[in-house]
């Protein structure tokens, strides 16, 4: 645990008692604060009370009298589409609002670094797609190279549940837009922006607000180095804002769309090869085609981003290349779960929007595609260029019929349930094809998380292959 100082003897309100909220309360208490907690869910309040925390109904009139700060959990809106009533009350009372990520950076910045010959460093990774894989891959590369490292944030542990970092240690944080938009302190040593595609638009008041939330990671603290994916206009804009000149190597541009020119520092993937250029010459190249944990061009972009961040931390190309080959990928993200009869079975349940599903479709030439669920704002237009890769779609979800009608030109079978979809896809699949779960939709019409959806796919698949 990382204790949070600066609030000794003061009341600090915590709203939302999931993983990050309870973690923040424990860290505040360890730093001498008097946390007062609230959650709209009775079971969450009961769990906090069982730990000995004081409950304080933040919806009551005058609830923020004598409160120094409000710490907000990521899922609770503070502006769009409308602030939670307790947040509105805190704002009206002039109480500053923060989150656990802001507390983390403030606590880390107050550390006694004089005792370290090599102070700890923080790499913070954000973007629409690929940030989990990029974060896990960078953590794997560091550990494989013998560097002490911890992984937290939107993946794995909460940021305040980390152990206080030691000599030369690197903390790798995956940060969502919900986390970056509110944190009052954002001071990573290296910041990474993977890409931007429409997502969470209602929460951020549109695409501009969504990009602004991501951009705060680079604008608030001024990282020593920035790794920027430049395959979208927003990334090119951000790289241009951060660089002082074309040769400014504090910005490392990353692309999976082809070679990047210029005199600066760049890492790009082309035809399955990762190439690093710096000061107008090639520095290193890696063949990614044999890296099983990074299938497809979208994962090659993730590989480039993790490689660039590792290089910014001083690791050599050969060390990074060795680690890439031992990376096994993450569950539910282009995860190869079985191979049978010449057919590959891939779980990409994390593809919860059209843009991320399009990346999965682009990775395989002939696909039996399991898709459907709770369609997100932004539609399915991003899928269009890759639909020719689909031999047949097997549509799940409560609105499967309507979802299937939007897959123009694709032969689609309405299956509704995962069990039916897996059975039909396994029955139809031919050698050389891929059975791919990439829903292009949220899971909440049938499952409580994308993880549960992916687990159901794997369970049904194993039962079917075992029976066959």
PDB file of C-alpha atoms in Angstrom, residues 207-420:
ATOM      1  CA  UNK A 207     -15.297  12.858 -29.222  1.00  0.00           C
ATOM      2  CA  UNK A 208     -13.579  16.158 -28.413  1.00  0.00           C
ATOM      3  CA  UNK A 209     -14.182  15.700 -24.712  1.00  0.00           C
ATOM      4  CA  UNK A 210     -12.970  12.108 -24.910  1.00  0.00           C
ATOM      5  CA  UNK A 211      -9.717  13.190 -26.571  1.00  0.00           C
ATOM      6  CA  UNK A 212      -9.315  16.021 -24.059  1.00  0.00           C
ATOM      7  CA  UNK A 213      -9.522  13.501 -21.208  1.00  0.00           C
ATOM      8  CA  UNK A 214      -6.722  11.448 -22.780  1.00  0.00           C
ATOM      9  CA  UNK A 215      -4.642  14.534 -23.581  1.00  0.00           C
ATOM     10  CA  UNK A 216      -4.515  15.572 -19.915  1.00  0.00           C
ATOM     11  CA  UNK A 217      -1.954  12.820 -19.289  1.00  0.00           C
ATOM     12  CA  UNK A 218       0.494  14.739 -21.496  1.00  0.00           C
ATOM     13  CA  UNK A 219      -0.545  18.327 -20.756  1.00  0.00           C
ATOM     14  CA  UNK A 220      -0.786  18.327 -16.946  1.00  0.00           C
ATOM     15  CA  UNK A 221       2.577  16.983 -15.858  1.00  0.00           C
ATOM     16  CA  UNK A 222       4.839  17.202 -18.869  1.00  0.00           C
ATOM     17  CA  UNK A 223       6.396  13.723 -19.150  1.00  0.00           C
ATOM     18  CA  UNK A 224      10.112  13.474 -19.918  1.00  0.00           C
ATOM     19  CA  UNK A 225       9.243  11.349 -22.947  1.00  0.00           C
ATOM     20  CA  UNK A 226       5.998  10.782 -24.841  1.00  0.00           C
ATOM     21  CA  UNK A 227       5.230   7.779 -27.051  1.00  0.00           C
ATOM     22  CA  UNK A 228       2.452   8.766 -29.446  1.00  0.00           C
ATOM     23  CA  UNK A 229       0.506   6.610 -31.898  1.00  0.00           C
ATOM     24  CA  UNK A 230       0.114   8.753 -35.000  1.00  0.00           C
ATOM     25  CA  UNK A 231      -2.231   6.649 -37.140  1.00  0.00           C
ATOM     26  CA  UNK A 232      -5.179   8.962 -36.321  1.00  0.00           C
ATOM     27  CA  UNK A 233      -5.422  12.764 -36.625  1.00  0.00           C
ATOM     28  CA  UNK A 234      -5.618  13.194 -32.849  1.00  0.00           C
ATOM     29  CA  UNK A 235      -2.300  11.405 -32.346  1.00  0.00           C
ATOM     30  CA  UNK A 236      -0.588  13.472 -35.021  1.00  0.00           C
ATOM     31  CA  UNK A 237      -1.997  16.627 -33.434  1.00  0.00           C
ATOM     32  CA  UNK A 238      -0.784  15.602 -29.977  1.00  0.00           C
ATOM     33  CA  UNK A 239       2.710  14.713 -31.220  1.00  0.00           C
ATOM     34  CA  UNK A 240       2.910  18.072 -32.964  1.00  0.00           C
ATOM     35  CA  UNK A 241       1.880  19.908 -29.814  1.00  0.00           C
ATOM     36  CA  UNK A 242       4.508  18.196 -27.683  1.00  0.00           C
ATOM     37  CA  UNK A 243       7.490  18.399 -30.052  1.00  0.00           C
ATOM     38  CA  UNK A 244       9.586  21.578 -30.185  1.00  0.00           C
ATOM     39  CA  UNK A 245      11.120  20.661 -33.566  1.00  0.00           C
ATOM     40  CA  UNK A 246      10.957  17.830 -36.141  1.00  0.00           C
ATOM     41  CA  UNK A 247      14.083  16.302 -34.564  1.00  0.00           C
ATOM     42  CA  UNK A 248      12.820  16.546 -30.960  1.00  0.00           C
ATOM     43  CA  UNK A 249      13.401  13.018 -29.662  1.00  0.00           C
ATOM     44  CA  UNK A 250      11.417  13.583 -26.492  1.00  0.00           C
ATOM     45  CA  UNK A 251       8.491  12.477 -28.688  1.00  0.00           C
ATOM     46  CA  UNK A 252       8.604   8.949 -30.128  1.00  0.00           C
ATOM     47  CA  UNK A 253       6.077   8.526 -32.933  1.00  0.00           C
ATOM     48  CA  UNK A 254       4.560   5.061 -33.381  1.00  0.00           C
ATOM     49  CA  UNK A 255       2.636   3.628 -36.338  1.00  0.00           C
ATOM     50  CA  UNK A 256       1.249   0.348 -37.584  1.00  0.00           C
ATOM     51  CA  UNK A 257       0.344   1.912 -40.935  1.00  0.00           C
ATOM     52  CA  UNK A 258       3.809   2.124 -42.433  1.00  0.00           C
ATOM     53  CA  UNK A 259       7.111   3.972 -42.364  1.00  0.00           C
ATOM     54  CA  UNK A 260       7.388   7.290 -40.538  1.00  0.00           C
ATOM     55  CA  UNK A 261       9.730   9.788 -42.139  1.00  0.00           C
ATOM     56  CA  UNK A 262      11.523  12.781 -40.673  1.00  0.00           C
ATOM     57  CA  UNK A 263      14.509  13.424 -38.454  1.00  0.00           C
ATOM     58  CA  UNK A 264      12.860  12.455 -35.181  1.00  0.00           C
ATOM     59  CA  UNK A 265      12.569   9.200 -33.227  1.00  0.00           C
ATOM     60  CA  UNK A 266      10.027   6.709 -34.576  1.00  0.00           C
ATOM     61  CA  UNK A 267       9.008   3.074 -34.234  1.00  0.00           C
ATOM     62  CA  UNK A 268       6.742   1.592 -36.886  1.00  0.00           C
ATOM     63  CA  UNK A 269       5.484  -1.740 -38.159  1.00  0.00           C
ATOM     64  CA  UNK A 270       5.319  -2.609 -41.848  1.00  0.00           C
ATOM     65  CA  UNK A 271       4.605  -6.050 -43.343  1.00  0.00           C
ATOM     66  CA  UNK A 272       5.127  -7.656 -39.951  1.00  0.00           C
ATOM     67  CA  UNK A 273       8.480  -6.015 -39.177  1.00  0.00           C
ATOM     68  CA  UNK A 274       9.048  -3.531 -36.363  1.00  0.00           C
ATOM     69  CA  UNK A 275      11.630  -0.893 -37.267  1.00  0.00           C
ATOM     70  CA  UNK A 276      13.187   1.815 -35.108  1.00  0.00           C
ATOM     71  CA  UNK A 277      14.515   4.996 -36.736  1.00  0.00           C
ATOM     72  CA  UNK A 278      16.390   7.791 -34.985  1.00  0.00           C
ATOM     73  CA  UNK A 279      18.139  10.845 -36.385  1.00  0.00           C
ATOM     74  CA  UNK A 280      17.487   9.735 -39.933  1.00  0.00           C
ATOM     75  CA  UNK A 281      18.870   6.209 -39.718  1.00  0.00           C
ATOM     76  CA  UNK A 282      17.644   2.748 -38.834  1.00  0.00           C
ATOM     77  CA  UNK A 283      18.626   1.632 -35.338  1.00  0.00           C
ATOM     78  CA  UNK A 284      16.964  -1.786 -35.049  1.00  0.00           C
ATOM     79  CA  UNK A 285      14.447  -4.149 -36.662  1.00  0.00           C
ATOM     80  CA  UNK A 286      12.421  -7.077 -35.280  1.00  0.00           C
ATOM     81  CA  UNK A 287      10.349  -9.660 -37.162  1.00  0.00           C
ATOM     82  CA  UNK A 288       6.996  -9.707 -35.337  1.00  0.00           C
ATOM     83  CA  UNK A 289       5.422 -12.382 -37.512  1.00  0.00           C
ATOM     84  CA  UNK A 290       6.641 -15.175 -35.254  1.00  0.00           C
ATOM     85  CA  UNK A 291       5.575 -13.481 -31.994  1.00  0.00           C
ATOM     86  CA  UNK A 292       2.549 -15.592 -31.062  1.00  0.00           C
ATOM     87  CA  UNK A 293       1.406 -13.276 -28.295  1.00  0.00           C
ATOM     88  CA  UNK A 294       0.962 -10.373 -30.755  1.00  0.00           C
ATOM     89  CA  UNK A 295      -1.178 -11.567 -33.700  1.00  0.00           C
ATOM     90  CA  UNK A 296      -2.340  -9.031 -36.285  1.00  0.00           C
ATOM     91  CA  UNK A 297      -1.497  -5.456 -37.205  1.00  0.00           C
ATOM     92  CA  UNK A 298      -3.284  -4.002 -34.183  1.00  0.00           C
ATOM     93  CA  UNK A 299      -1.059  -6.016 -31.878  1.00  0.00           C
ATOM     94  CA  UNK A 300       1.956  -4.957 -33.899  1.00  0.00           C
ATOM     95  CA  UNK A 301       1.006  -1.393 -32.978  1.00  0.00           C
ATOM     96  CA  UNK A 302       0.900  -2.459 -29.323  1.00  0.00           C
ATOM     97  CA  UNK A 303       4.300  -4.067 -29.761  1.00  0.00           C
ATOM     98  CA  UNK A 304       5.703  -0.860 -31.246  1.00  0.00           C
ATOM     99  CA  UNK A 305       4.337   1.229 -28.370  1.00  0.00           C
ATOM    100  CA  UNK A 306       5.734  -1.091 -25.693  1.00  0.00           C
ATOM    101  CA  UNK A 307       9.068  -1.292 -27.547  1.00  0.00           C
ATOM    102  CA  UNK A 308       9.273   2.511 -27.741  1.00  0.00           C
ATOM    103  CA  UNK A 309       8.496   2.906 -24.035  1.00  0.00           C
ATOM    104  CA  UNK A 310      11.116   0.309 -23.142  1.00  0.00           C
ATOM    105  CA  UNK A 311      13.678   2.115 -25.293  1.00  0.00           C
ATOM    106  CA  UNK A 312      12.766   5.393 -23.557  1.00  0.00           C
ATOM    107  CA  UNK A 313      13.608   3.627 -20.278  1.00  0.00           C
ATOM    108  CA  UNK A 314      17.033   2.648 -21.618  1.00  0.00           C
ATOM    109  CA  UNK A 315      16.544  -1.021 -22.604  1.00  0.00           C
ATOM    110  CA  UNK A 316      18.415  -2.357 -25.617  1.00  0.00           C
ATOM    111  CA  UNK A 317      16.697  -3.759 -28.732  1.00  0.00           C
ATOM    112  CA  UNK A 318      17.992  -7.311 -28.246  1.00  0.00           C
ATOM    113  CA  UNK A 319      16.662  -7.516 -24.683  1.00  0.00           C
ATOM    114  CA  UNK A 320      13.270  -6.291 -25.855  1.00  0.00           C
ATOM    115  CA  UNK A 321      13.169  -8.696 -28.800  1.00  0.00           C
ATOM    116  CA  UNK A 322      13.874 -11.669 -26.532  1.00  0.00           C
ATOM    117  CA  UNK A 323      11.033 -10.663 -24.207  1.00  0.00           C
ATOM    118  CA  UNK A 324       8.541 -10.201 -27.057  1.00  0.00           C
ATOM    119  CA  UNK A 325       8.880 -13.866 -27.983  1.00  0.00           C
ATOM    120  CA  UNK A 326       8.052 -15.057 -24.459  1.00  0.00           C
ATOM    121  CA  UNK A 327       4.953 -12.848 -24.108  1.00  0.00           C
ATOM    122  CA  UNK A 328       1.795 -14.954 -24.078  1.00  0.00           C
ATOM    123  CA  UNK A 329      -0.789 -12.213 -24.495  1.00  0.00           C
ATOM    124  CA  UNK A 330      -3.725 -11.319 -22.260  1.00  0.00           C
ATOM    125  CA  UNK A 331      -6.979 -13.205 -21.728  1.00  0.00           C
ATOM    126  CA  UNK A 332      -9.871 -11.961 -23.874  1.00  0.00           C
ATOM    127  CA  UNK A 333      -7.590  -9.887 -26.130  1.00  0.00           C
ATOM    128  CA  UNK A 334      -6.792 -11.735 -29.384  1.00  0.00           C
ATOM    129  CA  UNK A 335      -6.160 -14.773 -27.195  1.00  0.00           C
ATOM    130  CA  UNK A 336      -5.611 -18.014 -29.091  1.00  0.00           C
ATOM    131  CA  UNK A 337      -7.481 -20.505 -26.891  1.00  0.00           C
ATOM    132  CA  UNK A 338      -7.401 -23.626 -29.099  1.00  0.00           C
ATOM    133  CA  UNK A 339      -6.294 -25.080 -32.419  1.00  0.00           C
ATOM    134  CA  UNK A 340      -8.064 -28.158 -33.776  1.00  0.00           C
ATOM    135  CA  UNK A 341      -8.520 -29.658 -37.219  1.00  0.00           C
ATOM    136  CA  UNK A 342      -6.648 -26.805 -38.872  1.00  0.00           C
ATOM    137  CA  UNK A 343      -8.999 -24.238 -37.275  1.00  0.00           C
ATOM    138  CA  UNK A 344      -7.767 -21.533 -34.867  1.00  0.00           C
ATOM    139  CA  UNK A 345     -10.076 -20.342 -32.083  1.00  0.00           C
ATOM    140  CA  UNK A 346      -9.546 -16.797 -30.813  1.00  0.00           C
ATOM    141  CA  UNK A 347     -11.132 -15.032 -27.830  1.00  0.00           C
ATOM    142  CA  UNK A 348     -11.226 -11.246 -28.306  1.00  0.00           C
ATOM    143  CA  UNK A 349     -14.146 -10.518 -25.977  1.00  0.00           C
ATOM    144  CA  UNK A 350     -12.468  -7.204 -25.088  1.00  0.00           C
ATOM    145  CA  UNK A 351     -13.426  -5.956 -28.580  1.00  0.00           C
ATOM    146  CA  UNK A 352     -16.389  -4.067 -27.136  1.00  0.00           C
ATOM    147  CA  UNK A 353     -16.730  -1.474 -29.917  1.00  0.00           C
ATOM    148  CA  UNK A 354     -16.655  -1.493 -33.702  1.00  0.00           C
ATOM    149  CA  UNK A 355     -13.146  -0.046 -33.977  1.00  0.00           C
ATOM    150  CA  UNK A 356     -11.540  -2.705 -31.786  1.00  0.00           C
ATOM    151  CA  UNK A 357     -13.502  -5.489 -33.502  1.00  0.00           C
ATOM    152  CA  UNK A 358     -12.354  -4.144 -36.880  1.00  0.00           C
ATOM    153  CA  UNK A 359      -8.743  -4.564 -35.774  1.00  0.00           C
ATOM    154  CA  UNK A 360      -9.451  -8.184 -34.865  1.00  0.00           C
ATOM    155  CA  UNK A 361     -11.178  -8.848 -38.199  1.00  0.00           C
ATOM    156  CA  UNK A 362      -8.188  -7.375 -40.028  1.00  0.00           C
ATOM    157  CA  UNK A 363      -5.850  -9.875 -38.359  1.00  0.00           C
ATOM    158  CA  UNK A 364      -7.247 -13.056 -39.949  1.00  0.00           C
ATOM    159  CA  UNK A 365      -8.016 -13.840 -43.620  1.00  0.00           C
ATOM    160  CA  UNK A 366     -11.110 -16.041 -43.290  1.00  0.00           C
ATOM    161  CA  UNK A 367     -13.281 -15.850 -40.199  1.00  0.00           C
ATOM    162  CA  UNK A 368     -16.257 -17.511 -38.575  1.00  0.00           C
ATOM    163  CA  UNK A 369     -17.256 -14.459 -36.546  1.00  0.00           C
ATOM    164  CA  UNK A 370     -19.191 -14.521 -33.269  1.00  0.00           C
ATOM    165  CA  UNK A 371     -20.458 -10.999 -32.637  1.00  0.00           C
ATOM    166  CA  UNK A 372     -23.260  -8.989 -31.087  1.00  0.00           C
ATOM    167  CA  UNK A 373     -24.379  -7.617 -27.759  1.00  0.00           C
ATOM    168  CA  UNK A 374     -25.229  -4.137 -26.512  1.00  0.00           C
ATOM    169  CA  UNK A 375     -24.292  -1.854 -29.414  1.00  0.00           C
ATOM    170  CA  UNK A 376     -22.321   1.250 -28.476  1.00  0.00           C
ATOM    171  CA  UNK A 377     -22.728   4.797 -29.711  1.00  0.00           C
ATOM    172  CA  UNK A 378     -20.897   5.303 -32.992  1.00  0.00           C
ATOM    173  CA  UNK A 379     -22.440   2.398 -34.911  1.00  0.00           C
ATOM    174  CA  UNK A 380     -20.737  -0.370 -36.857  1.00  0.00           C
ATOM    175  CA  UNK A 381     -19.366   1.586 -39.808  1.00  0.00           C
ATOM    176  CA  UNK A 382     -15.733   0.938 -38.834  1.00  0.00           C
ATOM    177  CA  UNK A 383     -16.251  -2.766 -39.602  1.00  0.00           C
ATOM    178  CA  UNK A 384     -17.049  -2.266 -43.298  1.00  0.00           C
ATOM    179  CA  UNK A 385     -13.504  -2.569 -44.779  1.00  0.00           C
ATOM    180  CA  UNK A 386     -12.935  -5.920 -43.060  1.00  0.00           C
ATOM    181  CA  UNK A 387     -16.266  -7.663 -43.583  1.00  0.00           C
ATOM    182  CA  UNK A 388     -14.935  -9.453 -46.714  1.00  0.00           C
ATOM    183  CA  UNK A 389     -12.777 -11.490 -44.286  1.00  0.00           C
ATOM    184  CA  UNK A 390     -15.955 -12.956 -42.746  1.00  0.00           C
ATOM    185  CA  UNK A 391     -17.225 -16.281 -44.110  1.00  0.00           C
ATOM    186  CA  UNK A 392     -20.255 -16.119 -41.819  1.00  0.00           C
ATOM    187  CA  UNK A 393     -21.331 -14.199 -38.712  1.00  0.00           C
ATOM    188  CA  UNK A 394     -23.028 -15.872 -35.744  1.00  0.00           C
ATOM    189  CA  UNK A 395     -24.864 -13.144 -33.844  1.00  0.00           C
ATOM    190  CA  UNK A 396     -25.527 -13.265 -30.100  1.00  0.00           C
ATOM    191  CA  UNK A 397     -27.324 -10.920 -27.722  1.00  0.00           C
ATOM    192  CA  UNK A 398     -30.841  -9.850 -26.910  1.00  0.00           C
ATOM    193  CA  UNK A 399     -30.977  -7.671 -30.032  1.00  0.00           C
ATOM    194  CA  UNK A 400     -29.276 -10.206 -32.297  1.00  0.00           C
ATOM    195  CA  UNK A 401     -31.795  -9.816 -35.111  1.00  0.00           C
ATOM    196  CA  UNK A 402     -31.297  -6.053 -35.334  1.00  0.00           C
ATOM    197  CA  UNK A 403     -27.513  -6.363 -35.028  1.00  0.00           C
ATOM    198  CA  UNK A 404     -27.417  -8.917 -37.856  1.00  0.00           C
ATOM    199  CA  UNK A 405     -29.336  -6.580 -40.163  1.00  0.00           C
ATOM    200  CA  UNK A 406     -26.562  -3.984 -39.833  1.00  0.00           C
ATOM    201  CA  UNK A 407     -23.872  -6.359 -41.144  1.00  0.00           C
ATOM    202  CA  UNK A 408     -24.466  -5.509 -44.765  1.00  0.00           C
ATOM    203  CA  UNK A 409     -23.185  -8.059 -47.254  1.00  0.00           C
ATOM    204  CA  UNK A 410     -22.272 -10.644 -44.609  1.00  0.00           C
ATOM    205  CA  UNK A 411     -24.087 -13.941 -44.353  1.00  0.00           C
ATOM    206  CA  UNK A 412     -25.356 -13.841 -40.763  1.00  0.00           C
ATOM    207  CA  UNK A 413     -27.062 -16.404 -38.570  1.00  0.00           C
ATOM    208  CA  UNK A 414     -29.045 -15.219 -35.542  1.00  0.00           C
ATOM    209  CA  UNK A 415     -27.965 -17.452 -32.660  1.00  0.00           C
ATOM    210  CA  UNK A 416     -28.781 -15.279 -29.604  1.00  0.00           C
ATOM    211  CA  UNK A 417     -26.853 -17.443 -27.119  1.00  0.00           C
ATOM    212  CA  UNK A 418     -23.140 -18.170 -26.917  1.00  0.00           C
ATOM    213  CA  UNK A 419     -23.786 -21.914 -26.766  1.00  0.00           C
ATOM    214  CA  UNK A 420     -25.691 -21.880 -30.065  1.00  0.00           C
TER     215      UNK A 420
END
